[in-house]
Amino acid sequence: MFRQYYAGRWFAPRDNPLRVGPVAQGTLYRLPEYLTHGRDVTWMVMAFCNGVVAAACRDPATGRWVDRVIAGRSDRAIIRRLADGVCCEIAVARLLQVDEAQGGGASPGLPDVGRFHKAYRPCPQVLAA
């Protein structure tokens, strides 16, 4: 299942009511192409995968351990090579390492919550601060 990145509470707990993650969809990365001896190739982040937790719970009927899909865990991204459209999967941690190595990319901008999400009501603690 493809979806936009949804950061957990541990990523950005303060001024991030919609929990926007550290990598935005559509971000371009220059990653080395290993088959052509390290020449950089441009890739674009297409989507993020839901995480699969291996052996998450035990099935009471069979007594075997089964895997579960966790919807809020995005540790893998699907990227597309712009040269020929080849898609592959990569760890989000690797994309963050590339950001740091190439001078650090800015975090994606937060949407205007009051304008686009009128049903959102901030917590009383946020209003008092």
mmCIF file of N, CA and C in Angstrom:
data_model
loop_
_atom_site.group_PDB
_atom_site.id
_atom_site.type_symbol
_atom_site.label_atom_id
_atom_site.label_comp_id
_atom_site.label_asym_id
_atom_site.label_seq_id
_atom_site.Cartn_x
_atom_site.Cartn_y
_atom_site.Cartn_z
ATOM 1 N N MET A 1 0.840 -1.170 0.000
ATOM 2 C CA MET A 1 0.000 0.000 0.000
ATOM 3 C C MET A 1 0.890 1.240 0.000
ATOM 4 N N PHE A 2 0.622 2.172 -0.901
ATOM 5 C CA PHE A 2 1.382 3.416 -0.968
ATOM 6 C C PHE A 2 0.645 4.479 -0.161
ATOM 7 N N ARG A 3 1.401 5.354 0.452
ATOM 8 C CA ARG A 3 0.781 6.439 1.203
ATOM 9 C C ARG A 3 1.808 7.522 1.442
ATOM 10 N N GLN A 4 1.351 8.681 1.875
ATOM 11 C CA GLN A 4 2.270 9.748 2.222
ATOM 12 C C GLN A 4 2.895 9.455 3.567
ATOM 13 N N TYR A 5 4.051 10.071 3.795
ATOM 14 C CA TYR A 5 4.776 9.813 5.030
ATOM 15 C C TYR A 5 4.018 10.384 6.216
ATOM 16 N N TYR A 6 3.864 9.609 7.261
ATOM 17 C CA TYR A 6 3.176 10.031 8.480
ATOM 18 C C TYR A 6 4.116 9.770 9.643
ATOM 19 N N ALA A 7 4.687 10.813 10.184
ATOM 20 C CA ALA A 7 5.663 10.660 11.266
ATOM 21 C C ALA A 7 4.947 10.389 12.579
ATOM 22 N N GLY A 8 5.537 9.565 13.389
ATOM 23 C CA GLY A 8 4.983 9.277 14.700
ATOM 24 C C GLY A 8 5.208 10.426 15.664
ATOM 25 N N ARG A 9 4.720 10.271 16.867
ATOM 26 C CA ARG A 9 4.845 11.325 17.876
ATOM 27 C C ARG A 9 6.297 11.604 18.229
ATOM 28 N N TRP A 10 7.155 10.614 18.073
ATOM 29 C CA TRP A 10 8.556 10.767 18.445
ATOM 30 C C TRP A 10 9.335 11.584 17.420
ATOM 31 N N PHE A 11 8.807 11.768 16.199
ATOM 32 C CA PHE A 11 9.544 12.504 15.173
ATOM 33 C C PHE A 11 9.456 14.012 15.378
ATOM 34 N N ALA A 12 8.265 14.531 15.505
ATOM 35 C CA ALA A 12 8.082 15.973 15.612
ATOM 36 C C ALA A 12 6.900 16.252 16.533
ATOM 37 N N PRO A 13 7.100 16.184 17.835
ATOM 38 C CA PRO A 13 5.965 16.261 18.748
ATOM 39 C C PRO A 13 5.402 17.656 18.968
ATOM 40 N N ARG A 14 6.119 18.704 18.650
ATOM 41 C CA ARG A 14 5.659 20.047 19.042
ATOM 42 C C ARG A 14 4.796 20.703 17.971
ATOM 43 N N ASP A 15 5.385 21.519 17.123
ATOM 44 C CA ASP A 15 4.629 22.325 16.174
ATOM 45 C C ASP A 15 4.420 21.544 14.873
ATOM 46 N N ASN A 16 3.790 20.390 14.970
ATOM 47 C CA ASN A 16 3.570 19.546 13.805
ATOM 48 C C ASN A 16 2.272 18.768 13.993
ATOM 49 N N PRO A 17 1.120 19.436 13.964
ATOM 50 C CA PRO A 17 -0.135 18.755 14.286
ATOM 51 C C PRO A 17 -0.514 17.668 13.294
ATOM 52 N N LEU A 18 -0.078 17.777 12.042
ATOM 53 C CA LEU A 18 -0.419 16.767 11.044
ATOM 54 C C LEU A 18 0.657 15.710 10.912
ATOM 55 N N ARG A 19 1.712 15.805 11.724
ATOM 56 C CA ARG A 19 2.808 14.833 11.766
ATOM 57 C C ARG A 19 3.448 14.621 10.395
ATOM 58 N N VAL A 20 3.889 15.696 9.793
ATOM 59 C CA VAL A 20 4.594 15.621 8.518
ATOM 60 C C VAL A 20 5.979 15.053 8.780
ATOM 61 N N GLY A 21 6.397 14.076 7.999
ATOM 62 C CA GLY A 21 7.674 13.407 8.206
ATOM 63 C C GLY A 21 8.855 14.196 7.669
ATOM 64 N N PRO A 22 10.078 13.699 7.875
ATOM 65 C CA PRO A 22 11.284 14.420 7.475
ATOM 66 C C PRO A 22 11.597 14.344 5.987
ATOM 67 N N VAL A 23 10.942 13.472 5.233
ATOM 68 C CA VAL A 23 11.168 13.347 3.795
ATOM 69 C C VAL A 23 9.833 13.563 3.093
ATOM 70 N N ALA A 24 9.814 14.443 2.090
ATOM 71 C CA ALA A 24 8.575 14.729 1.376
ATOM 72 C C ALA A 24 8.480 13.904 0.099
ATOM 73 N N GLN A 25 7.250 13.600 -0.313
ATOM 74 C CA GLN A 25 7.050 12.953 -1.601
ATOM 75 C C GLN A 25 7.456 13.918 -2.695
ATOM 76 N N GLY A 26 8.098 13.401 -3.739
ATOM 77 C CA GLY A 26 8.528 14.241 -4.844
ATOM 78 C C GLY A 26 9.923 14.806 -4.682
ATOM 79 N N THR A 27 10.584 14.529 -3.567
ATOM 80 C CA THR A 27 11.943 15.013 -3.344
ATOM 81 C C THR A 27 12.900 14.299 -4.293
ATOM 82 N N LEU A 28 13.846 15.048 -4.853
ATOM 83 C CA LEU A 28 14.839 14.482 -5.767
ATOM 84 C C LEU A 28 16.129 14.200 -5.014
ATOM 85 N N TYR A 29 16.716 13.038 -5.280
ATOM 86 C CA TYR A 29 17.984 12.632 -4.670
ATOM 87 C C TYR A 29 18.944 12.208 -5.765
ATOM 88 N N ARG A 30 20.221 12.510 -5.565
ATOM 89 C CA ARG A 30 21.270 12.029 -6.466
ATOM 90 C C ARG A 30 22.000 10.907 -5.743
ATOM 91 N N LEU A 31 21.714 9.672 -6.162
ATOM 92 C CA LEU A 31 22.299 8.484 -5.553
ATOM 93 C C LEU A 31 23.286 7.856 -6.525
ATOM 94 N N PRO A 32 24.366 7.254 -6.017
ATOM 95 C CA PRO A 32 25.336 6.621 -6.921
ATOM 96 C C PRO A 32 24.755 5.379 -7.587
ATOM 97 N N GLU A 33 25.040 5.240 -8.858
ATOM 98 C CA GLU A 33 24.636 4.055 -9.618
ATOM 99 C C GLU A 33 25.776 3.058 -9.560
ATOM 100 N N TYR A 34 25.558 1.930 -8.912
ATOM 101 C CA TYR A 34 26.647 0.992 -8.656
ATOM 102 C C TYR A 34 27.080 0.235 -9.906
ATOM 103 N N LEU A 35 26.197 0.092 -10.880
ATOM 104 C CA LEU A 35 26.566 -0.636 -12.086
ATOM 105 C C LEU A 35 27.445 0.194 -13.016
ATOM 106 N N THR A 36 27.399 1.512 -12.898
ATOM 107 C CA THR A 36 28.210 2.375 -13.769
ATOM 108 C C THR A 36 29.324 3.040 -12.976
ATOM 109 N N HIS A 37 29.847 2.350 -12.009
ATOM 110 C CA HIS A 37 31.033 2.773 -11.258
ATOM 111 C C HIS A 37 30.841 4.078 -10.498
ATOM 112 N N GLY A 38 29.717 4.225 -9.838
ATOM 113 C CA GLY A 38 29.537 5.330 -8.915
ATOM 114 C C GLY A 38 29.056 6.631 -9.512
ATOM 115 N N ARG A 39 28.643 6.642 -10.785
ATOM 116 C CA ARG A 39 28.112 7.865 -11.379
ATOM 117 C C ARG A 39 26.770 8.183 -10.717
ATOM 118 N N ASP A 40 26.527 9.443 -10.393
ATOM 119 C CA ASP A 40 25.281 9.825 -9.718
ATOM 120 C C ASP A 40 24.108 9.810 -10.696
ATOM 121 N N VAL A 41 22.985 9.295 -10.220
ATOM 122 C CA VAL A 41 21.752 9.237 -10.996
ATOM 123 C C VAL A 41 20.660 9.876 -10.148
ATOM 124 N N THR A 42 19.748 10.609 -10.788
ATOM 125 C CA THR A 42 18.680 11.300 -10.072
ATOM 126 C C THR A 42 17.486 10.366 -9.871
ATOM 127 N N TRP A 43 17.030 10.306 -8.621
ATOM 128 C CA TRP A 43 15.871 9.508 -8.228
ATOM 129 C C TRP A 43 14.837 10.429 -7.589
ATOM 130 N N MET A 44 13.559 10.077 -7.693
ATOM 131 C CA MET A 44 12.484 10.843 -7.075
ATOM 132 C C MET A 44 11.709 9.935 -6.123
ATOM 133 N N VAL A 45 11.373 10.460 -4.947
ATOM 134 C CA VAL A 45 10.583 9.704 -3.976
ATOM 135 C C VAL A 45 9.136 9.676 -4.463
ATOM 136 N N MET A 46 8.627 8.463 -4.711
ATOM 137 C CA MET A 46 7.248 8.315 -5.197
ATOM 138 C C MET A 46 6.257 8.133 -4.058
ATOM 139 N N ALA A 47 6.551 7.209 -3.138
ATOM 140 C CA ALA A 47 5.599 6.875 -2.078
ATOM 141 C C ALA A 47 6.341 6.212 -0.933
ATOM 142 N N PHE A 48 5.628 5.976 0.137
ATOM 143 C CA PHE A 48 6.174 5.296 1.302
ATOM 144 C C PHE A 48 5.349 4.051 1.568
ATOM 145 N N CYS A 49 6.005 2.989 1.991
ATOM 146 C CA CYS A 49 5.335 1.709 2.248
ATOM 147 C C CYS A 49 4.945 1.621 3.718
ATOM 148 N N ASN A 50 3.883 0.895 3.963
ATOM 149 C CA ASN A 50 3.544 0.573 5.341
ATOM 150 C C ASN A 50 4.509 -0.490 5.830
ATOM 151 N N GLY A 51 4.806 -0.476 7.109
ATOM 152 C CA GLY A 51 5.765 -1.425 7.652
ATOM 153 C C GLY A 51 5.128 -2.758 8.002
ATOM 154 N N VAL A 52 5.869 -3.818 7.807
ATOM 155 C CA VAL A 52 5.435 -5.159 8.187
ATOM 156 C C VAL A 52 6.266 -5.584 9.385
ATOM 157 N N VAL A 53 5.596 -5.898 10.485
ATOM 158 C CA VAL A 53 6.277 -6.369 11.680
ATOM 159 C C VAL A 53 6.246 -7.891 11.649
ATOM 160 N N ALA A 54 7.413 -8.496 11.542
ATOM 161 C CA ALA A 54 7.496 -9.951 11.445
ATOM 162 C C ALA A 54 7.209 -10.585 12.802
ATOM 163 N N ALA A 55 6.431 -11.643 12.781
ATOM 164 C CA ALA A 55 6.072 -12.397 13.987
ATOM 165 C C ALA A 55 5.554 -11.472 15.084
ATOM 166 N N ALA A 56 4.539 -10.678 14.743
ATOM 167 C CA ALA A 56 4.020 -9.689 15.679
ATOM 168 C C ALA A 56 3.098 -10.296 16.728
ATOM 169 N N CYS A 57 2.336 -11.305 16.357
ATOM 170 C CA CYS A 57 1.413 -11.894 17.327
ATOM 171 C C CYS A 57 1.225 -13.381 17.016
ATOM 172 N N ARG A 58 0.675 -14.059 17.969
ATOM 173 C CA ARG A 58 0.472 -15.505 17.832
ATOM 174 C C ARG A 58 -0.995 -15.771 17.474
ATOM 175 N N ASP A 59 -1.206 -16.581 16.458
ATOM 176 C CA ASP A 59 -2.555 -16.961 16.050
ATOM 177 C C ASP A 59 -3.076 -18.012 17.031
ATOM 178 N N PRO A 60 -4.179 -17.730 17.750
ATOM 179 C CA PRO A 60 -4.647 -18.690 18.748
ATOM 180 C C PRO A 60 -5.148 -20.002 18.143
ATOM 181 N N ALA A 61 -5.623 -19.967 16.898
ATOM 182 C CA ALA A 61 -6.152 -21.188 16.281
ATOM 183 C C ALA A 61 -5.043 -22.165 15.906
ATOM 184 N N THR A 62 -3.951 -21.654 15.353
ATOM 185 C CA THR A 62 -2.872 -22.533 14.885
ATOM 186 C C THR A 62 -1.680 -22.573 15.824
ATOM 187 N N GLY A 63 -1.541 -21.565 16.676
ATOM 188 C CA GLY A 63 -0.391 -21.504 17.569
ATOM 189 C C GLY A 63 0.878 -21.002 16.900
ATOM 190 N N ARG A 64 0.765 -20.509 15.663
ATOM 191 C CA ARG A 64 1.933 -20.005 14.932
ATOM 192 C C ARG A 64 1.999 -18.485 15.029
ATOM 193 N N TRP A 65 3.217 -17.966 14.859
ATOM 194 C CA TRP A 65 3.418 -16.527 14.846
ATOM 195 C C TRP A 65 3.064 -15.994 13.461
ATOM 196 N N VAL A 66 2.357 -14.861 13.417
ATOM 197 C CA VAL A 66 1.947 -14.265 12.140
ATOM 198 C C VAL A 66 2.466 -12.835 12.054
ATOM 199 N N ASP A 67 2.627 -12.357 10.815
ATOM 200 C CA ASP A 67 3.082 -10.991 10.563
ATOM 201 C C ASP A 67 1.882 -10.045 10.566
ATOM 202 N N ARG A 68 2.144 -8.802 10.932
ATOM 203 C CA ARG A 68 1.114 -7.768 10.918
ATOM 204 C C ARG A 68 1.629 -6.550 10.169
ATOM 205 N N VAL A 69 0.714 -5.854 9.479
ATOM 206 C CA VAL A 69 1.047 -4.608 8.792
ATOM 207 C C VAL A 69 0.712 -3.462 9.727
ATOM 208 N N ILE A 70 1.688 -2.614 9.995
ATOM 209 C CA ILE A 70 1.506 -1.456 10.861
ATOM 210 C C ILE A 70 1.399 -0.224 9.967
ATOM 211 N N ALA A 71 0.270 0.470 10.014
ATOM 212 C CA ALA A 71 0.019 1.565 9.084
ATOM 213 C C ALA A 71 0.824 2.819 9.401
ATOM 214 N N GLY A 72 1.245 3.033 10.618
ATOM 215 C CA GLY A 72 1.958 4.255 10.958
ATOM 216 C C GLY A 72 3.461 4.124 10.920
ATOM 217 N N ARG A 73 3.976 3.051 10.355
ATOM 218 C CA ARG A 73 5.417 2.803 10.383
ATOM 219 C C ARG A 73 5.961 2.865 8.963
ATOM 220 N N SER A 74 6.541 3.975 8.576
ATOM 221 C CA SER A 74 7.075 4.148 7.230
ATOM 222 C C SER A 74 8.582 4.158 7.294
ATOM 223 N N ASP A 75 9.193 2.996 7.165
ATOM 224 C CA ASP A 75 10.647 2.958 7.169
ATOM 225 C C ASP A 75 11.200 2.601 5.798
ATOM 226 N N ARG A 76 10.340 2.391 4.809
ATOM 227 C CA ARG A 76 10.760 2.078 3.447
ATOM 228 C C ARG A 76 10.073 3.042 2.486
ATOM 229 N N ALA A 77 10.808 3.488 1.469
ATOM 230 C CA ALA A 77 10.272 4.389 0.457
ATOM 231 C C ALA A 77 10.431 3.755 -0.917
ATOM 232 N N ILE A 78 9.530 4.083 -1.823
ATOM 233 C CA ILE A 78 9.641 3.655 -3.212
ATOM 234 C C ILE A 78 10.146 4.852 -4.003
ATOM 235 N N ILE A 79 11.272 4.664 -4.696
ATOM 236 C CA ILE A 79 11.859 5.747 -5.475
ATOM 237 C C ILE A 79 11.880 5.342 -6.949
ATOM 238 N N ARG A 80 11.844 6.354 -7.843
ATOM 239 C CA ARG A 80 11.830 6.124 -9.287
ATOM 240 C C ARG A 80 13.001 6.851 -9.919
ATOM 241 N N ARG A 81 13.758 6.135 -10.760
ATOM 242 C CA ARG A 81 14.876 6.743 -11.473
ATOM 243 C C ARG A 81 14.303 7.567 -12.618
ATOM 244 N N LEU A 82 14.687 8.845 -12.695
ATOM 245 C CA LEU A 82 14.118 9.739 -13.690
ATOM 246 C C LEU A 82 14.611 9.430 -15.101
ATOM 247 N N ALA A 83 15.765 8.794 -15.234
ATOM 248 C CA ALA A 83 16.318 8.517 -16.557
ATOM 249 C C ALA A 83 15.474 7.515 -17.338
ATOM 250 N N ASP A 84 15.017 6.455 -16.678
ATOM 251 C CA ASP A 84 14.282 5.423 -17.408
ATOM 252 C C ASP A 84 13.036 4.917 -16.686
ATOM 253 N N GLY A 85 12.696 5.456 -15.541
ATOM 254 C CA GLY A 85 11.464 5.096 -14.852
ATOM 255 C C GLY A 85 11.516 3.832 -14.019
ATOM 256 N N VAL A 86 12.699 3.288 -13.776
ATOM 257 C CA VAL A 86 12.832 2.087 -12.956
ATOM 258 C C VAL A 86 12.514 2.433 -11.501
ATOM 259 N N CYS A 87 11.691 1.602 -10.851
ATOM 260 C CA CYS A 87 11.326 1.823 -9.450
ATOM 261 C C CYS A 87 12.032 0.809 -8.564
ATOM 262 N N CYS A 88 12.385 1.239 -7.364
ATOM 263 C CA CYS A 88 12.945 0.318 -6.378
ATOM 264 C C CYS A 88 12.606 0.834 -4.984
ATOM 265 N N GLU A 89 12.887 0.006 -4.004
ATOM 266 C CA GLU A 89 12.576 0.314 -2.616
ATOM 267 C C GLU A 89 13.869 0.627 -1.877
ATOM 268 N N ILE A 90 13.821 1.610 -0.975
ATOM 269 C CA ILE A 90 15.007 2.029 -0.234
ATOM 270 C C ILE A 90 14.583 2.394 1.185
ATOM 271 N N ALA A 91 15.507 2.304 2.118
ATOM 272 C CA ALA A 91 15.216 2.677 3.500
ATOM 273 C C ALA A 91 15.179 4.200 3.637
ATOM 274 N N VAL A 92 14.226 4.692 4.423
ATOM 275 C CA VAL A 92 14.132 6.132 4.663
ATOM 276 C C VAL A 92 15.384 6.621 5.388
ATOM 277 N N ALA A 93 15.968 5.777 6.234
ATOM 278 C CA ALA A 93 17.202 6.154 6.930
ATOM 279 C C ALA A 93 18.323 6.438 5.934
ATOM 280 N N ARG A 94 18.377 5.695 4.839
ATOM 281 C CA ARG A 94 19.397 5.936 3.805
ATOM 282 C C ARG A 94 19.166 7.284 3.125
ATOM 283 N N LEU A 95 17.925 7.641 2.875
ATOM 284 C CA LEU A 95 17.630 8.950 2.285
ATOM 285 C C LEU A 95 18.043 10.081 3.226
ATOM 286 N N LEU A 96 17.834 9.890 4.523
ATOM 287 C CA LEU A 96 18.257 10.908 5.486
ATOM 288 C C LEU A 96 19.775 11.016 5.537
ATOM 289 N N GLN A 97 20.489 9.884 5.386
ATOM 290 C CA GLN A 97 21.956 9.919 5.330
ATOM 291 C C GLN A 97 22.434 10.677 4.103
ATOM 292 N N VAL A 98 21.776 10.475 2.978
ATOM 293 C CA VAL A 98 22.143 11.188 1.751
ATOM 294 C C VAL A 98 21.901 12.680 1.924
ATOM 295 N N ASP A 99 20.798 13.046 2.585
ATOM 296 C CA ASP A 99 20.534 14.465 2.867
ATOM 297 C C ASP A 99 21.673 15.090 3.655
ATOM 298 N N GLU A 100 22.127 14.409 4.697
ATOM 299 C CA GLU A 100 23.209 14.936 5.527
ATOM 300 C C GLU A 100 24.520 15.003 4.758
ATOM 301 N N ALA A 101 24.808 13.995 3.938
ATOM 302 C CA ALA A 101 26.067 13.961 3.192
ATOM 303 C C ALA A 101 26.110 15.022 2.100
ATOM 304 N N GLN A 102 24.970 15.382 1.538
ATOM 305 C CA GLN A 102 24.934 16.355 0.452
ATOM 306 C C GLN A 102 24.613 17.760 0.937
ATOM 307 N N GLY A 103 24.838 18.024 2.184
ATOM 308 C CA GLY A 103 24.632 19.378 2.681
ATOM 309 C C GLY A 103 23.340 19.575 3.435
ATOM 310 N N GLY A 104 22.580 18.546 3.623
ATOM 311 C CA GLY A 104 21.364 18.654 4.423
ATOM 312 C C GLY A 104 20.231 19.317 3.684
ATOM 313 N N GLY A 105 19.160 18.588 3.507
ATOM 314 C CA GLY A 105 17.976 19.158 2.891
ATOM 315 C C GLY A 105 17.069 19.743 3.955
ATOM 316 N N ALA A 106 16.302 20.729 3.574
ATOM 317 C CA ALA A 106 15.364 21.332 4.516
ATOM 318 C C ALA A 106 14.178 20.391 4.715
ATOM 319 N N SER A 107 13.639 20.394 5.912
ATOM 320 C CA SER A 107 12.456 19.588 6.176
ATOM 321 C C SER A 107 11.293 20.141 5.369
ATOM 322 N N PRO A 108 10.333 19.301 4.989
ATOM 323 C CA PRO A 108 9.202 19.808 4.222
ATOM 324 C C PRO A 108 8.408 20.822 5.025
ATOM 325 N N GLY A 109 7.865 21.812 4.335
ATOM 326 C CA GLY A 109 7.077 22.837 4.995
ATOM 327 C C GLY A 109 5.772 22.274 5.528
ATOM 328 N N LEU A 110 5.331 22.802 6.644
ATOM 329 C CA LEU A 110 4.081 22.338 7.237
ATOM 330 C C LEU A 110 2.909 23.046 6.572
ATOM 331 N N PRO A 111 1.816 22.340 6.334
ATOM 332 C CA PRO A 111 0.656 22.981 5.727
ATOM 333 C C PRO A 111 0.004 23.956 6.699
ATOM 334 N N ASP A 112 -0.736 24.897 6.146
ATOM 335 C CA ASP A 112 -1.475 25.860 6.957
ATOM 336 C C ASP A 112 -2.704 25.145 7.522
ATOM 337 N N VAL A 113 -2.610 24.748 8.788
ATOM 338 C CA VAL A 113 -3.656 23.923 9.390
ATOM 339 C C VAL A 113 -4.977 24.674 9.453
ATOM 340 N N GLY A 114 -4.952 25.945 9.817
ATOM 341 C CA GLY A 114 -6.184 26.713 9.934
ATOM 342 C C GLY A 114 -6.900 26.879 8.612
ATOM 343 N N ARG A 115 -6.152 26.909 7.528
ATOM 344 C CA ARG A 115 -6.747 27.136 6.218
ATOM 345 C C ARG A 115 -7.259 25.849 5.573
ATOM 346 N N PHE A 116 -6.463 24.787 5.652
ATOM 347 C CA PHE A 116 -6.801 23.568 4.934
ATOM 348 C C PHE A 116 -7.486 22.517 5.794
ATOM 349 N N HIS A 117 -7.393 22.609 7.106
ATOM 350 C CA HIS A 117 -7.985 21.615 8.002
ATOM 351 C C HIS A 117 -8.774 22.347 9.080
ATOM 352 N N LYS A 118 -9.947 22.830 8.713
ATOM 353 C CA LYS A 118 -10.733 23.653 9.626
ATOM 354 C C LYS A 118 -11.257 22.866 10.827
ATOM 355 N N ALA A 119 -11.347 21.548 10.706
ATOM 356 C CA ALA A 119 -11.843 20.739 11.819
ATOM 357 C C ALA A 119 -10.788 20.548 12.899
ATOM 358 N N TYR A 120 -9.525 20.872 12.599
ATOM 359 C CA TYR A 120 -8.454 20.680 13.581
ATOM 360 C C TYR A 120 -8.586 21.709 14.691
ATOM 361 N N ARG A 121 -8.560 21.258 15.922
ATOM 362 C CA ARG A 121 -8.574 22.142 17.089
ATOM 363 C C ARG A 121 -7.323 21.855 17.895
ATOM 364 N N PRO A 122 -6.472 22.853 18.117
ATOM 365 C CA PRO A 122 -5.248 22.603 18.885
ATOM 366 C C PRO A 122 -5.548 22.273 20.334
ATOM 367 N N CYS A 123 -4.621 21.596 20.961
ATOM 368 C CA CYS A 123 -4.748 21.235 22.370
ATOM 369 C C CYS A 123 -4.717 22.493 23.231
ATOM 370 N N PRO A 124 -5.341 22.480 24.414
ATOM 371 C CA PRO A 124 -5.301 23.653 25.290
ATOM 372 C C PRO A 124 -3.883 24.018 25.714
ATOM 373 N N GLN A 125 -2.980 23.023 25.822
ATOM 374 C CA GLN A 125 -1.606 23.319 26.211
ATOM 375 C C GLN A 125 -0.915 24.148 25.139
ATOM 376 N N VAL A 126 -1.239 23.918 23.871
ATOM 377 C CA VAL A 126 -0.623 24.663 22.778
ATOM 378 C C VAL A 126 -1.115 26.098 22.788
ATOM 379 N N LEU A 127 -2.406 26.305 23.092
ATOM 380 C CA LEU A 127 -2.954 27.653 23.128
ATOM 381 C C LEU A 127 -2.360 28.467 24.273
ATOM 382 N N ALA A 128 -2.065 27.820 25.399
ATOM 383 C CA ALA A 128 -1.536 28.536 26.560
ATOM 384 C C ALA A 128 -0.089 28.959 26.350
ATOM 385 N N ALA A 129 0.645 28.256 25.517
ATOM 386 C CA ALA A 129 2.069 28.551 25.325
ATOM 387 C C ALA A 129 2.309 29.756 24.474
#
